[in-house]
mmCIF file of C-alpha atoms in Angstrom:
data_model
loop_
_atom_site.group_PDB
_atom_site.id
_atom_site.type_symbol
_atom_site.label_atom_id
_atom_site.label_comp_id
_atom_site.label_asym_id
_atom_site.label_seq_id
_atom_site.Cartn_x
_atom_site.Cartn_y
_atom_site.Cartn_z
ATOM 1 C CA MET A 1 103.985 -3.378 101.852
ATOM 2 C CA THR A 2 102.353 -0.427 101.267
ATOM 3 C CA THR A 3 102.836 2.096 98.559
ATOM 4 C CA THR A 4 100.116 4.474 98.399
ATOM 5 C CA VAL A 5 99.371 7.393 95.451
ATOM 6 C CA LYS A 6 100.351 11.076 96.141
ATOM 7 C CA PRO A 7 97.020 12.913 94.541
ATOM 8 C CA PRO A 8 97.723 16.102 92.297
ATOM 9 C CA VAL A 9 97.742 19.578 94.187
ATOM 10 C CA TRP A 10 94.043 20.042 92.235
ATOM 11 C CA PHE A 11 93.007 17.414 95.181
ATOM 12 C CA TRP A 12 93.681 19.489 97.666
ATOM 13 C CA ILE A 13 92.633 21.990 96.349
ATOM 14 C CA MET A 14 89.104 21.382 95.728
ATOM 15 C CA SER A 15 89.054 19.276 99.791
ATOM 16 C CA VAL A 16 89.491 22.814 101.124
ATOM 17 C CA ILE A 17 86.639 24.290 99.332
ATOM 18 C CA ALA A 18 84.681 21.073 100.176
ATOM 19 C CA LEU A 19 85.607 21.886 103.087
ATOM 20 C CA LEU A 20 84.953 25.775 102.917
ATOM 21 C CA TRP A 21 81.401 25.322 101.520
ATOM 22 C CA ASN A 22 80.385 22.926 104.375
ATOM 23 C CA LEU A 23 81.157 24.783 106.198
ATOM 24 C CA MET A 24 78.247 27.383 105.112
ATOM 25 C CA GLY A 25 76.564 25.219 105.625
ATOM 26 C CA VAL A 26 77.509 24.822 109.350
ATOM 27 C CA PHE A 27 76.969 28.452 110.115
ATOM 28 C CA ASN A 28 73.936 28.541 108.403
ATOM 29 C CA TYR A 29 72.168 25.568 110.824
ATOM 30 C CA LEU A 30 74.320 27.699 113.528
ATOM 31 C CA ASN A 31 73.092 30.700 112.076
ATOM 32 C CA GLN A 32 69.015 29.291 111.598
ATOM 33 C CA ALA A 33 68.934 27.045 115.009
ATOM 34 C CA PHE A 34 70.448 29.893 117.136
ATOM 35 C CA ASN A 35 68.494 32.984 115.143
ATOM 36 C CA GLN A 36 65.523 32.009 114.668
ATOM 37 C CA VAL A 37 64.451 35.482 116.201
ATOM 38 C CA ALA A 38 66.334 37.711 114.408
ATOM 39 C CA ILE A 39 65.396 35.394 111.149
ATOM 40 C CA LEU A 40 61.481 36.368 111.284
ATOM 41 C CA GLU A 41 61.801 39.644 112.353
ATOM 42 C CA SER A 42 63.283 40.554 108.430
ATOM 43 C CA PHE A 43 59.998 37.863 107.823
ATOM 44 C CA ASP A 44 56.935 38.912 106.338
ATOM 45 C CA GLN A 45 53.406 37.060 107.295
ATOM 46 C CA ALA A 46 53.756 33.732 104.699
ATOM 47 C CA GLN A 47 57.683 34.225 104.767
ATOM 48 C CA ARG A 48 57.087 33.807 108.443
ATOM 49 C CA GLU A 49 53.969 30.619 108.635
ATOM 50 C CA ALA A 50 57.195 28.800 106.157
ATOM 51 C CA PHE A 51 59.578 28.544 108.056
ATOM 52 C CA GLU A 52 57.915 28.258 111.552
ATOM 53 C CA GLY A 53 55.871 25.887 110.114
ATOM 54 C CA ILE A 54 58.779 23.793 109.168
ATOM 55 C CA PRO A 55 59.203 20.049 111.449
ATOM 56 C CA ALA A 56 61.663 19.370 113.416
ATOM 57 C CA TRP A 57 62.517 15.746 111.620
ATOM 58 C CA ALA A 58 63.739 19.396 108.164
ATOM 59 C CA THR A 59 65.888 19.966 110.407
ATOM 60 C CA ALA A 60 67.630 17.302 111.838
ATOM 61 C CA ALA A 61 67.991 16.526 108.027
ATOM 62 C CA PHE A 62 69.260 19.969 108.364
ATOM 63 C CA ALA A 63 71.628 18.913 110.518
ATOM 64 C CA ILE A 64 72.700 15.941 109.150
ATOM 65 C CA ALA A 65 72.813 17.295 105.771
ATOM 66 C CA VAL A 66 75.713 19.670 106.801
ATOM 67 C CA PHE A 67 77.494 17.834 109.603
ATOM 68 C CA ALA A 68 77.522 14.504 107.694
ATOM 69 C CA GLY A 69 79.795 16.440 104.951
ATOM 70 C CA LEU A 70 81.295 18.178 107.008
ATOM 71 C CA ALA A 71 83.584 14.772 108.308
ATOM 72 C CA GLY A 72 82.973 13.712 104.932
ATOM 73 C CA SER A 73 85.273 16.836 103.847
ATOM 74 C CA ILE A 74 87.217 16.627 106.483
ATOM 75 C CA GLY A 75 87.589 12.745 105.058
ATOM 76 C CA LEU A 76 89.130 14.082 101.436
ATOM 77 C CA LEU A 77 92.059 16.171 104.258
ATOM 78 C CA LEU A 78 92.891 13.340 105.805
ATOM 79 C CA ARG A 79 92.484 10.382 102.221
ATOM 80 C CA LYS A 80 89.779 8.253 103.783
ATOM 81 C CA LYS A 81 87.114 6.523 102.269
ATOM 82 C CA TRP A 82 84.609 7.020 104.439
ATOM 83 C CA ALA A 83 84.103 10.253 102.442
ATOM 84 C CA ARG A 84 82.320 9.120 100.002
ATOM 85 C CA PRO A 85 79.374 7.497 101.803
ATOM 86 C CA LEU A 86 79.825 10.915 104.070
ATOM 87 C CA PHE A 87 79.040 12.274 101.159
ATOM 88 C CA VAL A 88 76.076 9.874 100.479
ATOM 89 C CA ILE A 89 74.455 10.634 104.114
ATOM 90 C CA SER A 90 74.985 14.904 102.904
ATOM 91 C CA LEU A 91 73.116 13.800 99.991
ATOM 92 C CA ILE A 92 70.135 12.429 100.652
ATOM 93 C CA ALA A 93 69.438 14.548 104.213
ATOM 94 C CA ALA A 94 69.895 17.594 102.010
ATOM 95 C CA VAL A 95 67.364 16.098 99.277
ATOM 96 C CA ALA A 96 65.359 14.880 101.943
ATOM 97 C CA GLN A 97 64.814 19.202 103.642
ATOM 98 C CA PHE A 98 64.451 20.354 100.610
ATOM 99 C CA ILE A 99 61.626 17.946 98.926
ATOM 100 C CA HIS A 100 60.153 19.574 102.349
ATOM 101 C CA TRP A 101 61.133 23.629 101.115
ATOM 102 C CA LEU A 102 60.301 23.145 98.216
ATOM 103 C CA PHE A 103 57.250 21.112 98.159
ATOM 104 C CA VAL A 104 55.229 21.209 101.715
ATOM 105 C CA SER A 105 55.826 23.899 102.908
ATOM 106 C CA GLY A 106 54.834 26.709 100.544
ATOM 107 C CA ALA A 107 57.849 28.266 100.709
ATOM 108 C CA VAL A 108 58.404 28.383 97.096
ATOM 109 C CA GLU A 109 55.273 30.871 97.025
ATOM 110 C CA ALA A 110 56.431 32.711 100.038
ATOM 111 C CA PHE A 111 59.630 33.339 98.999
ATOM 112 C CA GLY A 112 60.316 33.451 95.415
ATOM 113 C CA PRO A 113 60.892 31.370 92.644
ATOM 114 C CA SER A 114 64.705 31.919 93.800
ATOM 115 C CA THR A 115 63.552 29.567 96.897
ATOM 116 C CA TYR A 116 65.269 26.456 93.977
ATOM 117 C CA ALA A 117 68.581 27.812 93.065
ATOM 118 C CA MET A 118 70.241 26.816 96.693
ATOM 119 C CA PRO A 119 68.528 23.325 96.626
ATOM 120 C CA ILE A 120 69.879 22.564 93.286
ATOM 121 C CA ILE A 121 73.228 24.023 94.182
ATOM 122 C CA VAL A 122 73.627 21.979 96.399
ATOM 123 C CA VAL A 123 72.036 19.265 95.305
ATOM 124 C CA ILE A 124 74.547 19.509 91.878
ATOM 125 C CA ILE A 125 78.151 20.469 94.207
ATOM 126 C CA GLY A 126 76.722 17.322 96.631
ATOM 127 C CA LEU A 127 77.125 15.374 93.355
ATOM 128 C CA TYR A 128 80.032 16.239 92.447
ATOM 129 C CA LEU A 129 81.292 16.232 96.307
ATOM 130 C CA ILE A 130 79.879 12.206 95.585
ATOM 131 C CA PHE A 131 81.273 11.697 92.112
ATOM 132 C CA PHE A 132 85.340 13.113 93.512
ATOM 133 C CA SER A 133 85.590 11.339 96.291
ATOM 134 C CA LYS A 134 84.540 7.974 94.278
ATOM 135 C CA GLN A 135 87.255 8.991 91.393
ATOM 136 C CA GLY A 136 89.791 10.203 94.437
ATOM 137 C CA ILE A 137 89.596 6.091 95.559
ATOM 138 C CA GLN A 138 89.478 5.438 92.063
ATOM 139 C CA LYS A 139 92.760 6.571 91.623
ATOM 140 C CA GLY A 140 94.647 5.296 94.938
ATOM 141 C CA TRP A 141 94.248 8.900 96.994
ATOM 142 C CA LEU A 142 92.011 7.579 99.586
ATOM 143 C CA GLN A 143 92.559 4.637 101.131
#
């Protein structure tokens, strides 16, 4: 007989917040993938060059990051251990994308120092989701 440990209410609240966060990431990816003309029209020349210079592998890393994060969030809500490796994959892909964006593409010069803000936030939340899912496994909330 298997006993399951019931997670506290705050586990569900954090899991829903994680889902909403990752849905925003998916929305941003889909917007970037399917709304490029409107995005480019809002940029000056330097910003346009940085955006147009994003290689396919960085775009793929963006897609992997957001969809793995979304799947991990769904895993939390389903109380599955496989949420954690998906959050790890998501973070690795996000970091790969950000390395290109921040240090190769010239985005910081084109968009200014505020370009660092979102990558820092994403990495912090990604690390937290890995920690959160690890705690869920250790406490028996994720099976």
